[in-house]
Amino acid sequence: MMKSSVYGLLLLLGLMLPPAADFLESIMITHMHMQMPLLVISGIFMAKFFQNRFTGFFSKWNENGVPGILLFSIIMVYWSLPRTMDEALTLTSVEVFKFISLPFLAGVPLRDSWPKLSSFWKHALIIFFTILFLALGWLYIWSPVQLCNNYLVIEQITLGWGFISTAFAMVVYLIYSYVMDFSKYE
Amino acid sequence: MFPKNKTAFSSLAVLVFGVLLFYIGTDGFQAFTAEKARVNQLMDEKPQFPDVTLEDNNGRTYSFTEFEGKYVFITFLYTSCGTVCPELEVNMSEVYKRIPEEYIGHDIQFLSISFDPKRDTPETLDTYRKAFGSDGETWRMARIPKQQELKSLLDRFGVIVIPDEYGNFAHNSAFYLVNPKGHLVEVMDYTLIEAAAERVTEILESGGKE
């Protein structure tokens, strides 16, 4: 059980190494669609440690999983703002906040909340992110201006298509889950 | 003192945190892009134009104090640029045409500054200026030959220039207005010609009392 937390911590430390961080941040789409999700995943791995340590806290304040998933969503939306991504590159304080907020304020609550959520909330969340990603994709592809000062416009367009493809994958999942009866497999 | 419904309470706490986070992260819901934040910050700080040596389209060299006592309307460009810069300069010429003639040259100077001093020699700049109807006097095009000086200016005015692999530059664009004392007073959207021309005329008419 605790092994996964150690792996999560190692992943986080690995991502914090300057060469790894610089490499992933040098390209816009790997910054947003690789480094940031990996940070969340490191938090998902580490969640067990916090759940064991603060059992009462999680069961009391995140009983139905809604506060946790809300926190997760807020952090994710925050990091999709063009400005935050830009400032992570230019301001150290923002960069530090990225490495703290994504694992601990998004990854950990996601792990704790997801099993507690009813399927209504799960689908609502996926639909919310599908719409968000379509909107962001639209913004990054068809925006007439360069949104991020630290990246080229072509990278901005690549990122936009990354968002659209992710949204497409989520739509496929939603249709699939509508058609299939998962309970047969559980 | 604990509410009955703990999850409702923690959801509320999370929401409050979220509003605070976005409030701080966007300067009170003002700036969602770093570019907007940059412009807002520049307008607050009103940085001084640093002491740099310019070399213009006629090959004349002088320091920026040459324009002391005049407003200076500035854009940053490089002549090999095929995308934004021509548009920027066309828009600049539109603003130039809209400023009442009596101010041109006396109260206001137009200046296009190249951030590519290697390629943009005075000859290149002189050819380039003609394409946009610049007279080379009241609207000059100049480079800053010393890399160090160029960098200090770009840093201070928040102009971000990223070279790409094809010898081009990605850069942010705007109209800049420096007052007669050399302080940056306005950063304007270069796509809004009318608004920029009106603002500049207004400032000139008020005689710099603003």
GROMACS .gro file of C-alpha atoms in nm:
model
  396
    1MET     CA    1   0.000   0.000   0.000
    2MET     CA    2   0.264   0.249   0.106
    3LYS     CA    3   0.482   0.150  -0.185
    4SER     CA    4   0.267   0.351  -0.426
    5SER     CA    5   0.314   0.661  -0.211
    6VAL     CA    6   0.690   0.621  -0.235
    7TYR     CA    7   0.665   0.588  -0.612
    8GLY     CA    8   0.450   0.898  -0.622
    9LEU     CA    9   0.707   1.091  -0.421
   10LEU     CA   10   0.987   0.967  -0.647
   11LEU     CA   11   0.787   1.074  -0.953
   12LEU     CA   12   0.734   1.419  -0.804
   13LEU     CA   13   1.102   1.454  -0.716
   14GLY     CA   14   1.197   1.338  -1.065
   15LEU     CA   15   0.972   1.599  -1.223
   16MET     CA   16   1.123   1.864  -1.000
   17LEU     CA   17   1.475   1.798  -1.126
   18PRO     CA   18   1.573   2.107  -1.326
   19PRO     CA   19   1.665   1.921  -1.648
   20ALA     CA   20   1.335   1.731  -1.647
   21ALA     CA   21   1.135   2.042  -1.565
   22ASP     CA   22   1.315   2.253  -1.827
   23PHE     CA   23   1.268   1.990  -2.093
   24LEU     CA   24   0.896   1.946  -2.035
   25GLU     CA   25   0.839   2.320  -2.007
   26SER     CA   26   1.031   2.400  -2.325
   27ILE     CA   27   0.738   2.284  -2.537
   28MET     CA   28   0.395   2.419  -2.460
   29ILE     CA   29   0.201   2.098  -2.513
   30THR     CA   30   0.435   1.885  -2.300
   31HIS     CA   31   0.414   2.151  -2.031
   32MET     CA   32   0.036   2.135  -2.021
   33HIS     CA   33  -0.040   1.780  -2.129
   34MET     CA   34   0.256   1.589  -1.985
   35GLN     CA   35   0.415   1.769  -1.695
   36MET     CA   36   0.093   1.888  -1.535
   37PRO     CA   37  -0.092   1.552  -1.559
   38LEU     CA   38   0.220   1.372  -1.432
   39LEU     CA   39   0.222   1.601  -1.130
   40VAL     CA   40  -0.141   1.513  -1.065
   41ILE     CA   41  -0.059   1.143  -1.106
   42SER     CA   42   0.223   1.172  -0.852
   43GLY     CA   43  -0.039   1.310  -0.612
   44ILE     CA   44  -0.275   1.022  -0.692
   45PHE     CA   45   0.004   0.779  -0.599
   46MET     CA   46   0.086   0.965  -0.281
   47ALA     CA   47  -0.277   0.996  -0.172
   48LYS     CA   48  -0.273   0.666   0.020
   49PHE     CA   49  -0.016   0.807   0.258
   50PHE     CA   50  -0.237   1.103   0.347
   51GLN     CA   51  -0.551   0.892   0.361
   52ASN     CA   52  -0.389   0.660   0.615
   53ARG     CA   53  -0.239   0.944   0.810
   54PHE     CA   54  -0.551   1.161   0.827
   55THR     CA   55  -0.831   0.907   0.796
   56GLY     CA   56  -1.070   1.110   1.007
   57PHE     CA   57  -1.011   1.430   0.815
   58PHE     CA   58  -1.092   1.279   0.476
   59SER     CA   59  -1.396   1.082   0.591
   60LYS     CA   60  -1.536   1.376   0.780
   61TRP     CA   61  -1.482   1.666   0.543
   62ASN     CA   62  -1.490   1.481   0.214
   63GLU     CA   63  -1.756   1.227   0.295
   64ASN     CA   64  -1.936   1.234  -0.040
   65GLY     CA   65  -1.632   1.332  -0.243
   66VAL     CA   66  -1.784   1.657  -0.369
   67PRO     CA   67  -1.553   1.905  -0.188
   68GLY     CA   68  -1.249   1.710  -0.305
   69ILE     CA   69  -1.355   1.698  -0.666
   70LEU     CA   70  -1.441   2.068  -0.649
   71LEU     CA   71  -1.091   2.143  -0.528
   72PHE     CA   72  -0.947   1.925  -0.803
   73SER     CA   73  -1.152   2.109  -1.067
   74ILE     CA   74  -1.056   2.453  -0.939
   75ILE     CA   75  -0.686   2.369  -0.949
   76MET     CA   76  -0.716   2.222  -1.299
   77VAL     CA   77  -0.904   2.524  -1.434
   78TYR     CA   78  -0.654   2.756  -1.268
   79TRP     CA   79  -0.366   2.591  -1.450
   80SER     CA   80  -0.546   2.612  -1.783
   81LEU     CA   81  -0.534   2.992  -1.776
   82PRO     CA   82  -0.280   3.112  -2.033
   83ARG     CA   83  -0.137   3.346  -1.773
   84THR     CA   84  -0.057   3.089  -1.507
   85MET     CA   85   0.126   2.870  -1.756
   86ASP     CA   86   0.328   3.170  -1.872
   87GLU     CA   87   0.411   3.289  -1.524
   88ALA     CA   88   0.521   2.944  -1.413
   89LEU     CA   89   0.811   3.002  -1.652
   90THR     CA   90   0.894   3.355  -1.544
   91LEU     CA   91   0.808   3.369  -1.173
   92THR     CA   92   0.961   3.122  -0.929
   93SER     CA   93   0.676   3.157  -0.681
   94VAL     CA   94   0.421   3.049  -0.943
   95GLU     CA   95   0.643   2.758  -1.046
   96VAL     CA   96   0.670   2.644  -0.684
   97PHE     CA   97   0.294   2.671  -0.643
   98LYS     CA   98   0.251   2.452  -0.952
   99PHE     CA   99   0.464   2.175  -0.803
  100ILE     CA  100   0.268   2.191  -0.478
  101SER     CA  101  -0.087   2.249  -0.596
  102LEU     CA  102  -0.108   1.992  -0.873
  103PRO     CA  103   0.002   1.689  -0.668
  104PHE     CA  104  -0.143   1.783  -0.330
  105LEU     CA  105  -0.448   1.995  -0.410
  106ALA     CA  106  -0.552   1.811  -0.728
  107GLY     CA  107  -0.403   1.458  -0.725
  108VAL     CA  108  -0.468   1.373  -0.361
  109PRO     CA  109  -0.831   1.495  -0.351
  110LEU     CA  110  -0.902   1.324  -0.684
  111ARG     CA  111  -0.793   0.986  -0.547
  112ASP     CA  112  -0.989   1.037  -0.228
  113SER     CA  113  -1.304   1.164  -0.400
  114TRP     CA  114  -1.343   0.953  -0.712
  115PRO     CA  115  -1.451   0.624  -0.546
  116LYS     CA  116  -1.693   0.816  -0.323
  117LEU     CA  117  -1.869   0.991  -0.609
  118SER     CA  118  -2.196   0.868  -0.747
  119SER     CA  119  -2.195   0.792  -1.117
  120PHE     CA  120  -2.397   1.111  -1.170
  121TRP     CA  121  -2.112   1.325  -1.038
  122LYS     CA  122  -1.853   1.124  -1.226
  123HIS     CA  123  -2.030   1.184  -1.554
  124ALA     CA  124  -2.097   1.546  -1.467
  125LEU     CA  125  -1.725   1.593  -1.408
  126ILE     CA  126  -1.625   1.431  -1.736
  127ILE     CA  127  -1.884   1.639  -1.923
  128PHE     CA  128  -1.754   1.953  -1.752
  129PHE     CA  129  -1.396   1.882  -1.855
  130THR     CA  130  -1.505   1.790  -2.208
  131ILE     CA  131  -1.672   2.129  -2.247
  132LEU     CA  132  -1.378   2.305  -2.083
  133PHE     CA  133  -1.125   2.133  -2.310
  134LEU     CA  134  -1.329   2.209  -2.622
  135ALA     CA  135  -1.347   2.573  -2.516
  136LEU     CA  136  -0.974   2.587  -2.442
  137GLY     CA  137  -0.895   2.410  -2.768
  138TRP     CA  138  -1.105   2.664  -2.953
  139LEU     CA  139  -0.934   2.947  -2.765
  140TYR     CA  140  -0.581   2.829  -2.834
  141ILE     CA  141  -0.639   2.739  -3.200
  142TRP     CA  142  -0.854   3.026  -3.320
  143SER     CA  143  -0.739   3.303  -3.093
  144PRO     CA  144  -0.616   3.589  -3.310
  145VAL     CA  145  -0.351   3.683  -3.056
  146GLN     CA  146  -0.060   3.510  -2.901
  147LEU     CA  147  -0.184   3.414  -2.556
  148CYS     CA  148   0.145   3.315  -2.402
  149ASN     CA  149   0.450   3.534  -2.422
  150ASN     CA  150   0.691   3.247  -2.372
  151TYR     CA  151   0.569   3.023  -2.651
  152LEU     CA  152   0.535   3.053  -3.027
  153VAL     CA  153   0.194   3.071  -3.192
  154ILE     CA  154   0.249   2.736  -3.364
  155GLU     CA  155   0.292   2.574  -3.022
  156GLN     CA  156  -0.026   2.740  -2.909
  157ILE     CA  157  -0.212   2.580  -3.200
  158THR     CA  158  -0.057   2.240  -3.124
  159LEU     CA  159  -0.176   2.271  -2.768
  160GLY     CA  160  -0.524   2.362  -2.890
  161TRP     CA  161  -0.543   2.042  -3.093
  162GLY     CA  162  -0.417   1.851  -2.788
  163PHE     CA  163  -0.716   1.983  -2.597
  164ILE     CA  164  -0.958   1.895  -2.876
  165SER     CA  165  -0.821   1.537  -2.901
  166THR     CA  166  -0.848   1.491  -2.525
  167ALA     CA  167  -1.205   1.621  -2.535
  168PHE     CA  168  -1.277   1.380  -2.820
  169ALA     CA  169  -1.143   1.089  -2.614
  170MET     CA  170  -1.370   1.188  -2.327
  171VAL     CA  171  -1.671   1.203  -2.559
  172VAL     CA  172  -1.588   0.852  -2.680
  173TYR     CA  173  -1.575   0.737  -2.318
  174LEU     CA  174  -1.908   0.902  -2.238
  175ILE     CA  175  -2.080   0.734  -2.531
  176TYR     CA  176  -1.918   0.404  -2.446
  177SER     CA  177  -2.027   0.424  -2.082
  178TYR     CA  178  -2.378   0.512  -2.193
  179VAL     CA  179  -2.403   0.213  -2.423
  180MET     CA  180  -2.220  -0.045  -2.213
  181ASP     CA  181  -2.324  -0.183  -1.877
  182PHE     CA  182  -2.007  -0.168  -1.666
  183SER     CA  183  -2.165  -0.339  -1.366
  184LYS     CA  184  -2.146  -0.670  -1.555
  185TYR     CA  185  -1.767  -0.650  -1.532
  186GLU     CA  186  -1.738  -0.556  -1.171
  187MET     CA  187  -1.985   2.499   1.657
  188PHE     CA  188  -1.960   2.257   1.365
  189PRO     CA  189  -2.231   2.269   1.101
  190LYS     CA  190  -2.443   1.959   1.060
  191ASN     CA  191  -2.352   1.909   0.700
  192LYS     CA  192  -1.976   1.894   0.699
  193THR     CA  193  -1.931   1.835   0.327
  194ALA     CA  194  -2.140   2.141   0.244
  195PHE     CA  195  -1.914   2.340   0.474
  196SER     CA  196  -1.595   2.208   0.320
  197SER     CA  197  -1.734   2.260  -0.031
  198LEU     CA  198  -1.798   2.620   0.060
  199ALA     CA  199  -1.447   2.655   0.201
  200VAL     CA  200  -1.305   2.511  -0.121
  201LEU     CA  201  -1.511   2.755  -0.328
  202VAL     CA  202  -1.391   3.050  -0.123
  203PHE     CA  203  -1.034   2.929  -0.172
  204GLY     CA  204  -1.100   2.901  -0.546
  205VAL     CA  205  -1.233   3.256  -0.574
  206LEU     CA  206  -0.934   3.385  -0.376
  207LEU     CA  207  -0.691   3.187  -0.590
  208PHE     CA  208  -0.836   3.324  -0.914
  209TYR     CA  209  -0.859   3.672  -0.767
  210ILE     CA  210  -0.492   3.676  -0.676
  211GLY     CA  211  -0.381   3.491  -0.989
  212THR     CA  212  -0.551   3.736  -1.224
  213ASP     CA  213  -0.491   4.062  -1.031
  214GLY     CA  214  -0.854   4.086  -0.927
  215PHE     CA  215  -1.001   3.926  -1.243
  216GLN     CA  216  -0.818   4.188  -1.452
  217ALA     CA  217  -0.558   3.994  -1.642
  218PHE     CA  218  -0.606   3.639  -1.764
  219THR     CA  219  -0.302   3.645  -1.990
  220ALA     CA  220   0.052   3.742  -1.901
  221GLU     CA  221   0.042   4.001  -2.180
  222LYS     CA  222  -0.248   4.187  -2.018
  223ALA     CA  223  -0.070   4.170  -1.683
  224ARG     CA  224   0.244   4.307  -1.846
  225VAL     CA  225   0.061   4.604  -1.996
  226ASN     CA  226  -0.117   4.681  -1.668
  227GLN     CA  227   0.210   4.668  -1.481
  228LEU     CA  228   0.387   4.895  -1.732
  229MET     CA  229   0.112   5.156  -1.705
  230ASP     CA  230   0.156   5.149  -1.327
  231GLU     CA  231   0.533   5.168  -1.328
  232LYS     CA  232   0.581   5.419  -1.611
  233PRO     CA  233   0.942   5.309  -1.670
  234GLN     CA  234   1.201   5.555  -1.801
  235PHE     CA  235   1.335   5.501  -2.153
  236PRO     CA  236   1.696   5.392  -2.088
  237ASP     CA  237   1.990   5.583  -2.225
  238VAL     CA  238   2.062   5.400  -2.549
  239THR     CA  239   2.227   5.495  -2.873
  240LEU     CA  240   2.008   5.478  -3.180
  241GLU     CA  241   2.122   5.452  -3.540
  242ASP     CA  242   1.848   5.562  -3.776
  243ASN     CA  243   1.751   5.510  -4.140
  244ASN     CA  244   1.983   5.794  -4.245
  245GLY     CA  245   2.277   5.644  -4.057
  246ARG     CA  246   2.268   5.920  -3.796
  247THR     CA  247   2.351   5.814  -3.442
  248TYR     CA  248   2.219   5.987  -3.136
  249SER     CA  249   2.095   5.907  -2.792
  250PHE     CA  250   1.726   5.893  -2.705
  251THR     CA  251   1.755   6.238  -2.544
  252GLU     CA  252   1.745   6.369  -2.904
  253PHE     CA  253   1.367   6.353  -2.862
  254GLU     CA  254   1.354   6.524  -2.525
  255GLY     CA  255   1.058   6.758  -2.498
  256LYS     CA  256   0.850   6.559  -2.743
  257TYR     CA  257   0.616   6.270  -2.707
  258VAL     CA  258   0.755   5.964  -2.883
  259PHE     CA  259   0.526   5.707  -3.041
  260ILE     CA  260   0.716   5.379  -3.059
  261THR     CA  261   0.679   5.034  -3.212
  262PHE     CA  262   0.924   4.745  -3.205
  263LEU     CA  263   0.983   4.540  -3.518
  264TYR     CA  264   1.234   4.362  -3.740
  265THR     CA  265   1.221   4.403  -4.115
  266SER     CA  266   1.251   4.034  -4.213
  267CYS     CA  267   0.926   3.969  -4.032
  268GLY     CA  268   0.649   3.860  -4.261
  269THR     CA  269   0.360   3.843  -4.022
  270VAL     CA  270   0.282   4.092  -3.749
  271CYS     CA  271   0.535   4.366  -3.824
  272PRO     CA  272   0.399   4.483  -4.161
  273GLU     CA  273   0.055   4.498  -4.005
  274LEU     CA  274   0.197   4.682  -3.705
  275GLU     CA  275   0.370   4.938  -3.929
  276VAL     CA  276   0.066   4.983  -4.154
  277ASN     CA  277  -0.140   5.052  -3.845
  278MET     CA  278   0.127   5.288  -3.719
  279SER     CA  279   0.109   5.481  -4.047
  280GLU     CA  280  -0.269   5.500  -4.004
  281VAL     CA  281  -0.222   5.651  -3.660
  282TYR     CA  282   0.040   5.888  -3.803
  283LYS     CA  283  -0.210   6.012  -4.065
  284ARG     CA  284  -0.476   6.072  -3.802
  285ILE     CA  285  -0.265   6.294  -3.578
  286PRO     CA  286  -0.326   6.665  -3.650
  287GLU     CA  287  -0.043   6.790  -3.868
  288GLU     CA  288   0.059   7.078  -3.644
  289TYR     CA  289   0.179   6.834  -3.379
  290ILE     CA  290   0.383   6.613  -3.608
  291GLY     CA  291   0.754   6.668  -3.562
  292HIS     CA  292   0.706   6.943  -3.303
  293ASP     CA  293   0.522   6.775  -3.022
  294ILE     CA  294   0.536   6.416  -3.130
  295GLN     CA  295   0.799   6.196  -3.287
  296PHE     CA  296   0.727   5.859  -3.448
  297LEU     CA  297   0.993   5.595  -3.404
  298SER     CA  298   1.013   5.233  -3.513
  299ILE     CA  299   1.284   5.042  -3.331
  300SER     CA  300   1.433   4.725  -3.476
  301PHE     CA  301   1.535   4.450  -3.238
  302ASP     CA  302   1.733   4.276  -3.512
  303PRO     CA  303   2.036   4.508  -3.541
  304LYS     CA  304   2.243   4.249  -3.733
  305ARG     CA  305   2.019   4.245  -4.037
  306ASP     CA  306   1.848   4.581  -4.006
  307THR     CA  307   2.123   4.817  -4.122
  308PRO     CA  308   2.040   5.184  -4.192
  309GLU     CA  309   2.007   5.096  -4.564
  310THR     CA  310   1.761   4.815  -4.495
  311LEU     CA  311   1.561   5.038  -4.265
  312ASP     CA  312   1.559   5.316  -4.522
  313THR     CA  313   1.411   5.083  -4.785
  314TYR     CA  314   1.164   4.943  -4.541
  315ARG     CA  315   1.037   5.280  -4.417
  316LYS     CA  316   0.941   5.389  -4.770
  317ALA     CA  317   0.696   5.102  -4.795
  318PHE     CA  318   0.498   5.248  -4.509
  319GLY     CA  319   0.506   5.614  -4.603
  320SER     CA  320   0.748   5.711  -4.329
  321ASP     CA  321   0.933   6.032  -4.417
  322GLY     CA  322   1.247   5.931  -4.226
  323GLU     CA  323   1.232   6.250  -4.019
  324THR     CA  324   0.913   6.287  -3.820
  325TRP     CA  325   0.881   5.910  -3.840
  326ARG     CA  326   1.217   5.744  -3.815
  327MET     CA  327   1.323   5.385  -3.815
  328ALA     CA  328   1.624   5.298  -3.606
  329ARG     CA  329   1.824   5.013  -3.468
  330ILE     CA  330   2.011   4.991  -3.140
  331PRO     CA  331   2.350   4.854  -3.240
  332LYS     CA  332   2.469   4.764  -2.890
  333GLN     CA  333   2.311   4.435  -2.784
  334GLN     CA  334   2.339   4.524  -2.417
  335GLU     CA  335   2.150   4.851  -2.460
  336LEU     CA  336   1.887   4.684  -2.675
  337LYS     CA  337   1.832   4.421  -2.409
  338SER     CA  338   1.794   4.679  -2.133
  339LEU     CA  339   1.529   4.861  -2.336
  340LEU     CA  340   1.336   4.546  -2.424
  341ASP     CA  341   1.345   4.431  -2.063
  342ARG     CA  342   1.230   4.761  -1.928
  343PHE     CA  343   0.943   4.796  -2.175
  344GLY     CA  344   0.846   4.431  -2.139
  345VAL     CA  345   0.903   4.344  -2.503
  346ILE     CA  346   0.953   3.970  -2.523
  347VAL     CA  347   1.143   3.849  -2.827
  348ILE     CA  348   1.195   3.476  -2.884
  349PRO     CA  349   1.407   3.373  -3.182
  350ASP     CA  350   1.269   3.067  -3.362
  351GLU     CA  351   1.457   2.810  -3.568
  352TYR     CA  352   1.394   2.985  -3.903
  353GLY     CA  353   1.568   3.313  -3.820
  354ASN     CA  354   1.239   3.475  -3.729
  355PHE     CA  355   1.130   3.613  -3.397
  356ALA     CA  356   0.812   3.566  -3.204
  357HIS     CA  357   0.732   3.884  -3.019
  358ASN     CA  358   0.452   4.073  -2.856
  359SER     CA  359   0.339   4.393  -3.024
  360ALA     CA  360   0.188   4.716  -2.907
  361PHE     CA  361   0.197   5.093  -2.956
  362TYR     CA  362   0.410   5.263  -2.692
  363LEU     CA  363   0.391   5.629  -2.601
  364VAL     CA  364   0.677   5.793  -2.414
  365ASN     CA  365   0.621   6.138  -2.266
  366PRO     CA  366   0.855   6.439  -2.313
  367LYS     CA  367   1.045   6.342  -1.997
  368GLY     CA  368   1.116   5.995  -2.132
  369HIS     CA  369   0.864   5.800  -1.926
  370LEU     CA  370   0.647   5.535  -2.083
  371VAL     CA  371   0.291   5.658  -2.031
  372GLU     CA  372   0.072   5.450  -2.262
  373VAL     CA  373   0.079   5.098  -2.401
  374MET     CA  374  -0.195   5.065  -2.662
  375ASP     CA  375  -0.347   4.782  -2.861
  376TYR     CA  376  -0.190   4.805  -3.205
  377THR     CA  377  -0.502   4.671  -3.376
  378LEU     CA  378  -0.721   4.956  -3.252
  379ILE     CA  379  -0.602   5.240  -3.475
  380GLU     CA  380  -0.883   5.486  -3.404
  381ALA     CA  381  -0.862   5.441  -3.029
  382ALA     CA  382  -0.484   5.491  -3.031
  383ALA     CA  383  -0.503   5.799  -3.255
  384GLU     CA  384  -0.774   5.953  -3.037
  385ARG     CA  385  -0.584   5.886  -2.718
  386VAL     CA  386  -0.261   6.036  -2.854
  387THR     CA  387  -0.439   6.343  -2.993
  388GLU     CA  388  -0.613   6.391  -2.660
  389ILE     CA  389  -0.281   6.384  -2.477
  390LEU     CA  390  -0.124   6.627  -2.728
  391GLU     CA  391  -0.419   6.866  -2.706
  392SER     CA  392  -0.403   6.872  -2.331
  393GLY     CA  393  -0.044   6.981  -2.369
  394GLY     CA  394   0.090   6.699  -2.160
  395LYS     CA  395  -0.102   6.811  -1.853
  396GLU     CA  396  -0.243   6.464  -1.801
   0.00000   0.00000   0.00000
